[in-house]
Amino acid sequence: MAMQTFDKLPLENALEDSPQLRSLVGVFSEDAQALRDYVTTLHQLSSKLVAAHNQLTSAYQDLAKHLKAYGTIKFPVNGDADGVVASTLSQFSKHVSEMSSWEHIVATQIADGAVYPLSRFIDTELHEMETMATLYQNAGMDLDRAITRYSRCRRRDPEQEHRESNEDVYVSKKKFHQMALHYYSKLNLLQYSRKSALLEPMLGLLVATRAHYNMGHDALVTPEVEDFLANISVCVKSVMDDQAKEREDTLELIDSIITQSQLMYYAEPPPDIASLPPDTTLTNKAGYLNVQKKYMGVMSSWERQFVFLEGGNLMSVVKGEAAGSLLLEVDLTTLVHATDTDDRRHVFQVATSKKSVTLQALNDRERDEWMLTIHNLAKDGGYIKDEKAAPSSLFSGVGQFFADKFHAASAAMGSAPSTPTATSASPPSSTSASAMPQAAAIPADAPIVFDLLTSPEETFTLQLEGQTDSEQDVTDDGAEGKVVKKESDKFFTVRFLGSMGVNVDKVVSFIDGQAVVCEVMRRILAARAIHNVFSTMELHLSTSESHLILSEPSTGNIVLRHSLSDVAYWAAHSENHKLVGYIVRQRDSEGTDTASFSCYVFEAEGSGTEICGALGVAAKTAYHQIVEKKTQEKKRKQETRLLLANIAQLPDIDDPPQVSSDGQFLILDGDLPGSAPRTPPVSTKSSQSTPPRDPRKVPQEEDPESEA
């Protein structure tokens, strides 16, 4: 079996201590802890074989299950990508399961062949790993304290104090660098120890069992088992040889790195040591700087942050966090100059027409290099001209969620676009073409409303008028304005994110409507991120025969109601299916159409596609009801007109009869006020008894479907 390659911690970047490297070290540390848990459990199960002779069968079955479970454990660092260890342990589990039927065990051979290697691995490798992790953390804290002390030195402080603080930084940084190198190399070597520590005990267990159990002789002494054991022995020996070679190469690399990093240990190199001049051609730079924080415009404090340039923006990452925040946008108006704020050394200020940031470097060379880099970037308007040479985004190592949130907020503020990536790059023509309907449909100065019931148009939707008894939502007590929750009704739990006015017509095409809804979603989410608006209103969304209803989950009170005939378009986001929005026509306080539309955006607890499907079914049902109502009304008018025409042809009728206000009865002359009734009212529904007329002579009405 060949040695499987895996990712290693870069020892060359140990002194840099960047956020990406810290995240990678955390992943390796978590992997070491997971391996410790697994090996500890394996050690306990092996000891169980020695201690519990009467439970031999059960112990072997548990051990076999645990060996087989190695392939299902999600180790953060995949040191067994080809499944060699998992498949080998699976083979071991088969033999251990067969051994569960044997009645006797020799505790001495099992303890020597299985328990002892695991105990040695736990007491030496894993215990040493924990000790080095503690020393590494302490060295990092000592370095932070030393740099903080050095940064607080003022110009008027004695030179002796400056030298002492500088020497303290040198000693702390050197100690941290050496400890980081040894700790990283130990984490890398642990990937080799993993295989030998897991395979060697199982090998000893099988060898001891085969030698001391005659009952298992026929099952174990076979050519297949012989080949299996030989391959495992060769694999373990090969892993040990590779581990020894890796240890030698690592020690040589550590010595070389320490020799080349002597100058980097100083915060400010001594005068007798020659230092390199600043690079004047850089357009991108990253590193730790002290950032000045102001409070109430008077008090100020300094905080050490990781500062970097990303997409024409000056960004920073606070220690302990994964996502970056915007410090300043670099453009043609950006000015950078040295200053002596708070009587500190190596301080420079970056200022634009809108904002200024004060930063402090550790020495003059680092300060000058930062100033030149920002100046070079400002000459190009804040953009890197050569997109191929642009560095990859720092957000790629901390999750796409933070990157999408930052880029959305930047686009909403009108900042420079981010560095294009392979997955998001598109031709300029297609981008501008797709943005035209969105820009035309959404006004540039359209306000964003984060709460419901903030305008008369929205308040009017709560006034329930012109509804029949079947359309009104009435509680058990008969009070209006509440939704009666039946078991057959379906409610969707949503959270209101915001609404915006849009310039659309009643008939919205699929492409334009989808683009408008997605653009409104993007603007609302960006505005929430910029203004730190995180609270949302939880509602229940439901549909009746003619309305879209938003109600409170606890009380059932109706918060907002839209007629389905006013809803022009609805859609879910193409990528995030939890986001759903709809475009609705607004009405004034008197209920008349204002020819204006708004787009409401919600976050569904489930899938927004289900909500869109429910709205589609409700709209289709409402459409069929309107068509049916129009058809019945047309039929009633035709029957009434035919009946009146037949009655007018009778010889004893001087004046044509009249129709009642509800259209259900005929009022004859004798039924009018002041005269005796001659005949009872004739219902228009009895028109079947009169002679039929040619329907072709009856004026035709409009098509009910066209009216709907």
Coordinates of C-alpha atoms in Angstrom, one line a residue, residues 34-49 59 62-68 70 85 89 92 96 110 114-119 121-122 194-203 205:
A34 CA -11.1 13.4 17.2
L35 CA -8.2 10.9 16.7
R36 CA -7.6 10.9 20.5
D37 CA -11.2 10.1 21.1
Y38 CA -11.1 7.3 18.7
V39 CA -7.9 5.8 20.0
T40 CA -9.0 6.2 23.6
T41 CA -12.1 4.2 22.8
L42 CA -10.1 1.6 21.0
H43 CA -7.8 1.3 24.0
Q44 CA -10.8 0.8 26.4
L45 CA -12.2 -1.9 24.2
S46 CA -8.9 -3.7 24.0
S47 CA -8.6 -3.6 27.8
K48 CA -12.0 -5.0 28.1
L49 CA -10.7 -8.2 26.5
A59 CA -16.4 -7.6 23.8
D62 CA -18.3 -4.4 20.1
L63 CA -14.7 -4.1 19.0
A64 CA -15.6 -5.3 15.5
K65 CA -18.4 -2.7 15.2
H66 CA -16.1 0.0 16.3
L67 CA -13.4 -0.9 13.8
K68 CA -15.9 -0.9 11.0
Y70 CA -13.9 4.2 11.3
V85 CA -7.2 2.4 6.8
L89 CA -9.9 -2.0 9.7
F92 CA -9.9 -6.7 10.9
V96 CA -12.7 -10.1 15.3
I110 CA -3.5 -9.6 24.2
A114 CA -2.8 -4.7 21.6
V115 CA -3.2 -2.7 24.8
Y116 CA 0.4 -1.7 25.2
P117 CA 0.9 0.0 21.8
L118 CA -2.3 2.0 22.3
S119 CA -1.2 3.1 25.8
F121 CA 0.6 6.1 21.7
I122 CA -1.7 7.9 24.1
R194 CA -2.4 7.7 12.9
K195 CA -1.9 4.6 10.7
S196 CA 0.8 2.9 12.7
A197 CA -1.1 3.5 16.0
L198 CA -4.3 2.1 14.6
L199 CA -2.9 -0.8 12.6
E200 CA -0.1 -2.1 14.9
P201 CA -2.4 -3.0 17.8
M202 CA -4.8 -4.9 15.6
L203 CA -1.9 -6.7 14.1
L205 CA -4.1 -8.8 18.5

